Amino acid sequence: MSQYRIVGQSVKKVDAVNKVLGKAQFAADLHFDGMLHAKVFRSTIPHGILRSLDVSAALKLPGVAVILTGDDVPGANSTGMIVKDEPVLVKINEKIRKIGDPLALIAAETEEQAEQALAAIQADIEVLPPVFDPVAAMADSAPRLYANGNVLAVRKIRKGDIDAAFARCSVVVEQEYRTQMVEHGYIEPEAGVAKFDGEVITIWVSTQNTHFDAKEVARNLKVGLDKVRVIQAATGGGFGGKLDISVQVHLGLLAMKTRRPVRLVYSRTESIINSAKRHPCLIKMKTGADAAGKLLALECSIIGDTGAYASYGPGTLTRTAVHATGPYEIPHVAIEAYTVYTNNPTAGAMRGFGVPQIAFAHEAQMDMLAERIGISPLAIRLLNALRPGAVTATGAELAQSVGIVATLEKTAAAAEMLISSHAAGTKAHKKRGTGVASMWYGIGNTGLPNPAGAYVNLLDDGTALILTGCADIGQGSDTVMAQIVAEEFGINMEDVRVVSADTGMTPDGGASSASRQTYISGNAVRLAAQEAKKVLIDMAASMLGVAPGDVVVGHKELYVRPASGQSPFLTDCLSECRLDLGLPPKSKGQSVPLADCIAQCRMKGKLTLGHGWFNPDTTGLDPETGQGKPYATYAFATQIAEVEVDTESGEVEVLRIVAAHDVGQAINPVNIEGQIEGGCTMGLGYALTEEIQVNEGKILTKNLATYLMPTSLDVPEMHPFIVEEPEQTGPFGAKGVGEPSLIPTAAAIANAIYNAIGLRFTELPITPEKVLARLQAPADAKV
């Protein structure tokens, strides 16, 4: 039985009804009188210098209200998550670094008129030699995208004596892995509407971080931050792709120039060409163990292609390096990760943030080691799994909430019951196999301050209002915040309203990324509620004639805490009977209704209003050794996949996935199960079908007909399991699950394919063509 009343319950999402009924207002649904429609004129070459731009013919077309170029940007003319290297509009005689770079903005009376104007603009571009291979881009002789060279960042992690450790290893496996560029594929393309009232520019946008957006708009419009208000519209997914600036600054410029509302909505193709992607990576990994399978050493180099602009590149590759050991304790480590510029499409944040790539590598290494040593894949993972007291590659000691062993044991036990044996293939040419993969994931930004704030107001009638900067992009954070506050105040879910991600009303909650919002904004919201609750408790104590420490809140009443540490709601049979009848419990008759307590507060001039902020306990990483405490807590998971490989066609069908995830405390179990199932589906696409194909900087798979995402027909039988290893610093013990749910899936599928047909694939995606080619290759070429 849960110790909580609302936390731990699978309550309905607070935005579910409006979305189901079509009442939710997405940015493309918004309309204002006199609204203009915008389009962006973009580069079609990957590297060059913009020499001239002729917009005269376009300006004469019917309906065209304005065309803006780089000279019309009054402010910084740059955006970027970490490095401000991406131009809002490329100016004359400045560099173009990728196909899709914005050169001019058009606002017209209709979308069709704006489209016609696009075709009438002429650009003269001096073409420069491009570079598309990140390894080639690292050479001194490579064409340079920036004056300082193409290597944007290097992350090093050093621990122990790597050479001496490898000398002691009984078994060493060494392999090269390649992972592909991947599209987020959110259901709603980028969209927004801006309106200028003569003083404040208000922008409604599909986004994951309104406060960052507002700062970028203010910098580029050269106005005070108080003159910009960004409101998150209902958002149809993000997965990291809506962290970067897309339409926000362009809309602000056009609205300020025209003093009319302006709408900009990307087409699917425009979205795919211009949004950031998952980093394609080249990974070289060497892992050594003793004769029993105990890991001794890991050496790893990673090259990530971040494309033309940094976006989240350095942060992504740092996380890749930090997680290179997997959820295992390895005493000797040497890791280097390079973030490299090329003239390819920009890569940035995507669900998993660099960890799915490295998990594909370290989980293949674990299976290969186990095979060489002669133990099972499960045994080698259990032998080396992190436990409380373990020290990570960055030197951080894990004190508690380390659930990897529990996920291994849970997944193995469940798989034994749920997954059939290999012999159960449907036909002789179809071979079945199972594969296991584990992961760990640091919650929040890596070694950086990443605070969140919140306000909570308990209103006169006992309902509560939450103001949080946390953007709900479909992950259910509004619901989680409401559950936390309802639990604190002892009120019902329907008595809590959440206002989120509106810079004109809510404090900064940071980005909805890094699986951080339940842990960080959840803590901020809980602290705010506790501050407001303290006012209540002090008042109730005065009314009841007891010390504040003796007062407990619950079921819309404030009670005297019973003796001997018993629950105030179960102190006698009467309480139990009342609970059975759905009535609030009584505790020896000593209680005050919540409404009476609030009324007394008001009579005394006291507001039940609280604010809170939370910043996780981390330290930065040493630039030479990578030593530090990058995260305050970690999520852990293990997944087992069962596949069937058609040896005649090369097709791989995933039959079942068993997934156990340590989430600390489940705030909303059904929401977590949904996250796990969604993540597994995304991981299935990453393993088998999805790849942004690029030729000389040009995306070839620029629509959903050619970019192959899993459909409902591809989704296998899934069995999600929640493991709870409460985190002492989390809100009610919660951590996060949004990204971890994706991370081990591709690795588990790849290991299952090896188990089925004896062929190890080290490059994603594992398409039927690749499988068939390996199956038909001469025997000595299959290994």
Short mmCIF file of N, CA, C and O in Angstrom, two decimals, residues 201-311:
data_model
loop_
_atom_site.label_atom_id
_atom_site.label_comp_id
_atom_site.label_asym_id
_atom_site.label_seq_id
_atom_site.Cartn_x
_atom_site.Cartn_y
_atom_site.Cartn_z
N ILE A 201 6.43 42.42 -27.08
CA ILE A 201 6.22 41.41 -28.11
C ILE A 201 5.85 40.11 -27.42
O ILE A 201 6.59 39.62 -26.56
N THR A 202 4.70 39.57 -27.79
CA THR A 202 4.27 38.29 -27.24
C THR A 202 4.34 37.23 -28.33
O THR A 202 3.87 37.45 -29.45
N ILE A 203 4.96 36.11 -27.99
CA ILE A 203 5.14 35.03 -28.96
C ILE A 203 4.58 33.74 -28.37
O ILE A 203 4.99 33.32 -27.29
N TRP A 204 3.65 33.15 -29.08
CA TRP A 204 3.11 31.83 -28.73
C TRP A 204 3.85 30.83 -29.61
O TRP A 204 3.84 30.96 -30.85
N VAL A 205 4.44 29.83 -29.00
CA VAL A 205 5.31 28.97 -29.80
C VAL A 205 5.33 27.55 -29.26
O VAL A 205 5.11 27.32 -28.06
N SER A 206 5.60 26.63 -30.15
CA SER A 206 5.81 25.23 -29.78
C SER A 206 7.27 25.09 -29.35
O SER A 206 8.18 25.19 -30.17
N THR A 207 7.50 24.86 -28.06
CA THR A 207 8.86 24.97 -27.54
C THR A 207 9.05 24.10 -26.31
O THR A 207 8.09 23.70 -25.65
N GLN A 208 10.33 23.89 -25.96
CA GLN A 208 10.68 23.16 -24.74
C GLN A 208 11.27 24.08 -23.68
O GLN A 208 11.63 23.61 -22.59
N ASN A 209 11.44 25.38 -23.99
CA ASN A 209 12.09 26.26 -23.01
C ASN A 209 11.75 27.71 -23.31
O ASN A 209 12.49 28.40 -24.01
N THR A 210 10.66 28.20 -22.78
CA THR A 210 10.23 29.56 -23.09
C THR A 210 11.21 30.63 -22.59
O THR A 210 11.39 31.66 -23.24
N HIS A 211 11.80 30.41 -21.44
CA HIS A 211 12.68 31.44 -20.87
C HIS A 211 13.96 31.61 -21.70
O HIS A 211 14.45 32.73 -21.87
N PHE A 212 14.49 30.51 -22.21
CA PHE A 212 15.63 30.63 -23.13
C PHE A 212 15.19 31.37 -24.40
O PHE A 212 15.89 32.25 -24.90
N ASP A 213 14.04 31.01 -24.92
CA ASP A 213 13.54 31.66 -26.14
C ASP A 213 13.46 33.18 -25.94
O ASP A 213 13.87 33.96 -26.82
N ALA A 214 12.90 33.60 -24.82
CA ALA A 214 12.72 35.02 -24.57
C ALA A 214 14.06 35.76 -24.55
O ALA A 214 14.19 36.86 -25.09
N LYS A 215 15.07 35.12 -23.96
CA LYS A 215 16.40 35.77 -23.91
C LYS A 215 16.97 35.91 -25.32
O LYS A 215 17.58 36.94 -25.64
N GLU A 216 16.79 34.89 -26.15
CA GLU A 216 17.32 34.96 -27.51
C GLU A 216 16.57 36.01 -28.34
O GLU A 216 17.18 36.73 -29.14
N VAL A 217 15.29 36.11 -28.16
CA VAL A 217 14.52 37.13 -28.88
C VAL A 217 14.96 38.52 -28.44
O VAL A 217 15.20 39.40 -29.27
N ALA A 218 15.09 38.73 -27.14
CA ALA A 218 15.48 40.06 -26.62
C ALA A 218 16.87 40.45 -27.13
O ALA A 218 17.09 41.60 -27.53
N ARG A 219 17.82 39.50 -27.14
CA ARG A 219 19.18 39.79 -27.61
C ARG A 219 19.17 40.23 -29.07
O ARG A 219 19.91 41.13 -29.47
N ASN A 220 18.36 39.60 -29.86
CA ASN A 220 18.39 39.87 -31.29
C ASN A 220 17.51 41.03 -31.72
O ASN A 220 17.76 41.65 -32.74
N LEU A 221 16.50 41.31 -30.93
CA LEU A 221 15.66 42.49 -31.22
C LEU A 221 16.20 43.73 -30.53
O LEU A 221 15.71 44.84 -30.75
N LYS A 222 17.19 43.52 -29.68
CA LYS A 222 17.82 44.61 -28.93
C LYS A 222 16.78 45.35 -28.09
O LYS A 222 16.66 46.58 -28.14
N VAL A 223 16.00 44.57 -27.37
CA VAL A 223 15.02 45.15 -26.44
C VAL A 223 15.22 44.51 -25.08
O VAL A 223 15.88 43.47 -24.96
N GLY A 224 14.67 45.12 -24.06
CA GLY A 224 14.77 44.56 -22.73
C GLY A 224 14.02 43.24 -22.63
O GLY A 224 13.01 43.02 -23.31
N LEU A 225 14.52 42.39 -21.74
CA LEU A 225 13.86 41.09 -21.56
C LEU A 225 12.43 41.27 -21.06
O LEU A 225 11.57 40.42 -21.30
N ASP A 226 12.19 42.38 -20.38
CA ASP A 226 10.84 42.65 -19.90
C ASP A 226 9.88 43.03 -21.02
O ASP A 226 8.67 43.11 -20.82
N LYS A 227 10.42 43.25 -22.21
CA LYS A 227 9.58 43.62 -23.37
C LYS A 227 9.26 42.41 -24.25
O LYS A 227 8.69 42.54 -25.32
N VAL A 228 9.67 41.24 -23.79
CA VAL A 228 9.41 40.01 -24.55
C VAL A 228 8.67 39.03 -23.66
O VAL A 228 9.09 38.76 -22.53
N ARG A 229 7.58 38.51 -24.15
CA ARG A 229 6.85 37.47 -23.43
C ARG A 229 6.68 36.27 -24.36
O ARG A 229 6.15 36.40 -25.46
N VAL A 230 7.15 35.13 -23.90
CA VAL A 230 7.02 33.89 -24.69
C VAL A 230 6.10 32.94 -23.92
O VAL A 230 6.33 32.65 -22.75
N ILE A 231 5.09 32.47 -24.62
CA ILE A 231 4.10 31.57 -24.03
C ILE A 231 4.15 30.26 -24.81
O ILE A 231 4.04 30.26 -26.05
N GLN A 232 4.30 29.17 -24.10
CA GLN A 232 4.27 27.88 -24.77
C GLN A 232 2.84 27.55 -25.21
O GLN A 232 1.93 27.48 -24.38
N ALA A 233 2.67 27.36 -26.51
CA ALA A 233 1.40 26.83 -26.99
C ALA A 233 1.39 25.33 -26.73
O ALA A 233 2.42 24.73 -26.43
N ALA A 234 0.22 24.72 -26.81
CA ALA A 234 0.18 23.26 -26.71
C ALA A 234 1.20 22.71 -27.70
O ALA A 234 1.29 23.17 -28.84
N THR A 235 2.00 21.75 -27.25
CA THR A 235 3.16 21.33 -28.03
C THR A 235 3.06 19.85 -28.38
O THR A 235 2.92 19.01 -27.49
N GLY A 236 3.15 19.57 -29.66
CA GLY A 236 3.03 18.20 -30.13
C GLY A 236 4.35 17.49 -30.20
O GLY A 236 4.81 17.10 -31.27
N GLY A 237 5.00 17.35 -29.06
CA GLY A 237 6.26 16.62 -28.98
C GLY A 237 7.45 17.52 -29.22
O GLY A 237 7.35 18.60 -29.81
N GLY A 238 8.60 17.06 -28.73
CA GLY A 238 9.83 17.83 -28.88
C GLY A 238 11.04 16.91 -28.95
O GLY A 238 11.83 17.02 -29.87
N PHE A 239 11.20 16.05 -27.96
CA PHE A 239 12.31 15.09 -27.90
C PHE A 239 13.67 15.77 -28.01
O PHE A 239 14.64 15.17 -28.47
N GLY A 240 13.77 17.05 -27.65
CA GLY A 240 15.03 17.79 -27.75
C GLY A 240 15.07 18.70 -28.96
O GLY A 240 15.84 19.65 -29.01
N GLY A 241 14.26 18.43 -29.98
CA GLY A 241 14.31 19.19 -31.22
C GLY A 241 13.72 20.57 -31.13
O GLY A 241 13.94 21.40 -32.02
N LYS A 242 12.97 20.86 -30.06
CA LYS A 242 12.40 22.19 -29.91
C LYS A 242 13.08 22.97 -28.78
O LYS A 242 12.49 23.86 -28.18
N LEU A 243 14.35 22.59 -28.51
CA LEU A 243 15.17 23.38 -27.60
C LEU A 243 15.85 24.52 -28.35
O LEU A 243 16.01 25.61 -27.83
N ASP A 244 16.26 24.25 -29.58
CA ASP A 244 16.91 25.29 -30.39
C ASP A 244 15.89 26.32 -30.85
O ASP A 244 14.69 26.04 -30.95
N ILE A 245 16.40 27.49 -31.19
CA ILE A 245 15.54 28.52 -31.76
C ILE A 245 15.16 28.12 -33.20
O ILE A 245 16.01 27.70 -33.99
N SER A 246 13.88 28.25 -33.51
CA SER A 246 13.43 27.99 -34.89
C SER A 246 12.71 29.24 -35.40
O SER A 246 13.30 30.09 -36.05
N VAL A 247 11.42 29.37 -35.02
CA VAL A 247 10.62 30.49 -35.54
C VAL A 247 10.63 31.72 -34.62
O VAL A 247 10.18 32.80 -35.04
N GLN A 248 11.11 31.58 -33.40
CA GLN A 248 10.88 32.61 -32.38
C GLN A 248 11.42 34.00 -32.76
O GLN A 248 10.69 35.00 -32.71
N VAL A 249 12.71 34.06 -33.10
CA VAL A 249 13.32 35.36 -33.39
C VAL A 249 12.78 35.92 -34.70
O VAL A 249 12.53 37.13 -34.82
N HIS A 250 12.60 35.07 -35.67
CA HIS A 250 12.05 35.52 -36.95
C HIS A 250 10.67 36.16 -36.76
O HIS A 250 10.37 37.23 -37.33
N LEU A 251 9.84 35.53 -35.95
CA LEU A 251 8.52 36.09 -35.69
C LEU A 251 8.61 37.44 -34.98
O LEU A 251 7.89 38.38 -35.29
N GLY A 252 9.51 37.51 -34.00
CA GLY A 252 9.67 38.77 -33.27
C GLY A 252 10.09 39.90 -34.17
O GLY A 252 9.56 41.02 -34.08
N LEU A 253 11.03 39.61 -35.07
CA LEU A 253 11.49 40.65 -36.01
C LEU A 253 10.35 41.14 -36.90
O LEU A 253 10.16 42.35 -37.09
N LEU A 254 9.61 40.20 -37.44
CA LEU A 254 8.53 40.57 -38.38
C LEU A 254 7.40 41.31 -37.67
O LEU A 254 6.84 42.27 -38.21
N ALA A 255 7.06 40.86 -36.46
CA ALA A 255 5.97 41.53 -35.74
C ALA A 255 6.36 42.94 -35.34
O ALA A 255 5.55 43.87 -35.41
N MET A 256 7.61 43.11 -34.92
CA MET A 256 8.05 44.45 -34.52
C MET A 256 8.12 45.38 -35.73
O MET A 256 7.77 46.55 -35.64
N LYS A 257 8.55 44.84 -36.87
CA LYS A 257 8.69 45.66 -38.07
C LYS A 257 7.33 46.07 -38.63
O LYS A 257 7.11 47.23 -39.02
N THR A 258 6.41 45.12 -38.71
CA THR A 258 5.12 45.37 -39.35
C THR A 258 4.06 45.90 -38.38
O THR A 258 3.05 46.44 -38.80
N ARG A 259 4.28 45.66 -37.06
CA ARG A 259 3.30 46.00 -36.02
C ARG A 259 1.97 45.30 -36.28
O ARG A 259 0.90 45.82 -35.97
N ARG A 260 2.08 44.14 -36.88
CA ARG A 260 0.91 43.29 -37.10
C ARG A 260 1.21 41.89 -36.59
O ARG A 260 2.38 41.48 -36.54
N PRO A 261 0.20 41.12 -36.23
CA PRO A 261 0.45 39.73 -35.84
C PRO A 261 1.03 38.97 -37.03
O PRO A 261 0.65 39.20 -38.18
N VAL A 262 1.94 38.06 -36.74
CA VAL A 262 2.60 37.27 -37.79
C VAL A 262 2.62 35.81 -37.37
O VAL A 262 2.90 35.49 -36.22
N ARG A 263 2.36 34.94 -38.34
CA ARG A 263 2.33 33.50 -38.10
C ARG A 263 3.37 32.82 -38.98
O ARG A 263 3.48 33.15 -40.17
N LEU A 264 4.12 31.88 -38.40
CA LEU A 264 5.11 31.11 -39.17
C LEU A 264 4.99 29.65 -38.77
O LEU A 264 5.19 29.30 -37.60
N VAL A 265 4.67 28.81 -39.74
CA VAL A 265 4.49 27.38 -39.51
C VAL A 265 5.34 26.62 -40.53
O VAL A 265 5.18 26.81 -41.74
N TYR A 266 6.25 25.78 -40.05
CA TYR A 266 7.08 25.00 -40.97
C TYR A 266 6.26 23.88 -41.61
O TYR A 266 5.38 23.28 -40.97
N SER A 267 6.59 23.59 -42.86
CA SER A 267 6.11 22.35 -43.47
C SER A 267 6.93 21.19 -42.89
O SER A 267 7.96 21.40 -42.25
N ARG A 268 6.48 19.96 -43.12
CA ARG A 268 7.25 18.81 -42.62
C ARG A 268 8.65 18.80 -43.23
O ARG A 268 9.64 18.55 -42.54
N THR A 269 8.73 19.08 -44.53
CA THR A 269 10.05 19.08 -45.17
C THR A 269 10.95 20.16 -44.59
O THR A 269 12.14 19.94 -44.31
N GLU A 270 10.40 21.36 -44.39
CA GLU A 270 11.19 22.45 -43.81
C GLU A 270 11.66 22.07 -42.40
O GLU A 270 12.79 22.38 -42.00
N SER A 271 10.80 21.39 -41.67
CA SER A 271 11.15 20.95 -40.33
C SER A 271 12.31 19.96 -40.37
O SER A 271 13.29 20.08 -39.63
N ILE A 272 12.22 18.98 -41.25
CA ILE A 272 13.27 17.96 -41.31
C ILE A 272 14.60 18.57 -41.76
O ILE A 272 15.65 18.25 -41.23
N ILE A 273 14.55 19.48 -42.72
CA ILE A 273 15.79 20.06 -43.24
C ILE A 273 16.46 20.96 -42.19
O ILE A 273 17.70 20.97 -42.07
N ASN A 274 15.68 21.66 -41.41
CA ASN A 274 16.26 22.71 -40.57
C ASN A 274 16.36 22.41 -39.08
O ASN A 274 17.03 23.13 -38.36
N SER A 275 15.71 21.38 -38.59
CA SER A 275 15.81 21.09 -37.17
C SER A 275 17.08 20.30 -36.88
O SER A 275 17.63 19.61 -37.74
N ALA A 276 17.55 20.42 -35.64
CA ALA A 276 18.74 19.67 -35.23
C ALA A 276 18.43 18.18 -35.16
O ALA A 276 17.29 17.78 -34.91
N LYS A 277 19.45 17.37 -35.33
CA LYS A 277 19.30 15.91 -35.39
C LYS A 277 20.11 15.23 -34.27
O LYS A 277 20.91 15.87 -33.60
N ARG A 278 19.89 13.90 -34.15
CA ARG A 278 20.76 13.15 -33.25
C ARG A 278 22.15 13.06 -33.86
O ARG A 278 22.28 12.79 -35.06
N HIS A 279 23.18 13.25 -33.02
CA HIS A 279 24.55 13.21 -33.53
C HIS A 279 24.91 11.84 -34.10
O HIS A 279 24.81 10.83 -33.40
N PRO A 280 25.37 11.79 -35.34
CA PRO A 280 26.01 10.55 -35.81
C PRO A 280 27.39 10.46 -35.17
O PRO A 280 28.09 11.47 -35.05
N CYS A 281 27.76 9.26 -34.72
CA CYS A 281 29.01 9.11 -33.98
C CYS A 281 29.85 7.98 -34.53
O CYS A 281 29.33 6.95 -34.98
N LEU A 282 31.15 8.18 -34.46
CA LEU A 282 32.14 7.12 -34.70
C LEU A 282 32.77 6.82 -33.35
O LEU A 282 33.35 7.71 -32.71
N ILE A 283 32.63 5.58 -32.92
CA ILE A 283 33.08 5.20 -31.57
C ILE A 283 34.08 4.06 -31.70
O ILE A 283 33.79 3.04 -32.34
N LYS A 284 35.24 4.23 -31.09
CA LYS A 284 36.22 3.15 -30.99
C LYS A 284 36.35 2.79 -29.52
O LYS A 284 36.69 3.65 -28.70
N MET A 285 36.06 1.53 -29.20
CA MET A 285 36.01 1.14 -27.79
C MET A 285 36.85 -0.12 -27.56
O MET A 285 36.77 -1.08 -28.33
N LYS A 286 37.63 -0.09 -26.50
CA LYS A 286 38.45 -1.23 -26.08
C LYS A 286 38.15 -1.51 -24.62
O LYS A 286 38.26 -0.62 -23.78
N THR A 287 37.73 -2.75 -24.32
CA THR A 287 37.32 -3.07 -22.96
C THR A 287 38.05 -4.33 -22.51
O THR A 287 38.13 -5.31 -23.26
N GLY A 288 38.55 -4.31 -21.28
CA GLY A 288 39.28 -5.46 -20.77
C GLY A 288 38.73 -5.95 -19.45
O GLY A 288 38.22 -5.16 -18.64
N ALA A 289 38.84 -7.28 -19.23
CA ALA A 289 38.34 -7.87 -18.00
C ALA A 289 39.28 -8.99 -17.56
O ALA A 289 40.10 -9.49 -18.35
N ASP A 290 39.15 -9.39 -16.29
CA ASP A 290 39.95 -10.52 -15.82
C ASP A 290 39.25 -11.83 -16.22
O ASP A 290 38.19 -11.82 -16.86
N ALA A 291 39.82 -12.93 -15.84
CA ALA A 291 39.31 -14.23 -16.29
C ALA A 291 37.91 -14.52 -15.78
O ALA A 291 37.17 -15.32 -16.37
N ALA A 292 37.53 -13.88 -14.68
CA ALA A 292 36.19 -14.11 -14.12
C ALA A 292 35.15 -13.19 -14.73
O ALA A 292 33.95 -13.35 -14.48
N GLY A 293 35.60 -12.20 -15.51
CA GLY A 293 34.66 -11.26 -16.13
C GLY A 293 34.58 -9.92 -15.44
O GLY A 293 33.77 -9.07 -15.82
N LYS A 294 35.43 -9.70 -14.44
CA LYS A 294 35.42 -8.41 -13.75
C LYS A 294 36.11 -7.37 -14.63
O LYS A 294 37.28 -7.54 -15.04
N LEU A 295 35.41 -6.28 -14.91
CA LEU A 295 35.95 -5.24 -15.78
C LEU A 295 37.12 -4.54 -15.10
O LEU A 295 37.05 -4.17 -13.92
N LEU A 296 38.18 -4.33 -15.88
CA LEU A 296 39.37 -3.66 -15.35
C LEU A 296 39.67 -2.36 -16.07
O LEU A 296 40.17 -1.41 -15.45
N ALA A 297 39.41 -2.30 -17.38
CA ALA A 297 39.85 -1.13 -18.14
C ALA A 297 38.93 -0.84 -19.32
O ALA A 297 38.36 -1.75 -19.92
N LEU A 298 38.80 0.45 -19.61
CA LEU A 298 38.03 0.89 -20.78
C LEU A 298 38.76 2.05 -21.44
O LEU A 298 39.13 3.03 -20.78
N GLU A 299 38.97 1.92 -22.74
CA GLU A 299 39.54 3.00 -23.53
C GLU A 299 38.56 3.31 -24.65
O GLU A 299 38.08 2.38 -25.32
N CYS A 300 38.29 4.58 -24.87
CA CYS A 300 37.23 4.91 -25.84
C CYS A 300 37.51 6.26 -26.47
O CYS A 300 37.89 7.21 -25.78
N SER A 301 37.33 6.32 -27.78
CA SER A 301 37.35 7.62 -28.46
C SER A 301 36.05 7.78 -29.23
O SER A 301 35.52 6.81 -29.80
N ILE A 302 35.52 8.98 -29.20
CA ILE A 302 34.22 9.26 -29.82
C ILE A 302 34.36 10.52 -30.67
O ILE A 302 34.89 11.53 -30.19
N ILE A 303 33.89 10.44 -31.89
CA ILE A 303 33.84 11.63 -32.75
C ILE A 303 32.39 11.87 -33.12
O ILE A 303 31.74 11.01 -33.74
N GLY A 304 31.87 13.01 -32.71
CA GLY A 304 30.49 13.35 -33.01
C GLY A 304 30.41 14.47 -34.02
O GLY A 304 31.06 15.52 -33.86
N ASP A 305 29.64 14.26 -35.08
CA ASP A 305 29.45 15.27 -36.12
C ASP A 305 28.31 16.20 -35.70
O ASP A 305 27.14 15.81 -35.74
N THR A 306 28.67 17.42 -35.32
CA THR A 306 27.63 18.35 -34.87
C THR A 306 27.11 19.21 -36.00
O THR A 306 26.24 20.05 -35.79
N GLY A 307 27.64 18.99 -37.21
CA GLY A 307 27.15 19.75 -38.36
C GLY A 307 27.66 21.18 -38.36
O GLY A 307 28.75 21.47 -37.84
N ALA A 308 26.88 22.08 -38.93
CA ALA A 308 27.34 23.44 -39.17
C ALA A 308 27.37 24.31 -37.92
O ALA A 308 28.12 25.28 -37.86
N TYR A 309 26.54 23.98 -36.94
CA TYR A 309 26.45 24.83 -35.74
C TYR A 309 26.49 23.98 -34.48
O TYR A 309 26.13 22.79 -34.49
N ALA A 310 26.88 24.62 -33.39
CA ALA A 310 27.16 23.87 -32.17
C ALA A 310 25.89 23.28 -31.57
O ALA A 310 25.90 22.15 -31.08
N SER A 311 24.81 24.04 -31.56
CA SER A 311 23.60 23.64 -30.85
C SER A 311 24.01 23.09 -29.47
O SER A 311 24.74 23.73 -28.73
#
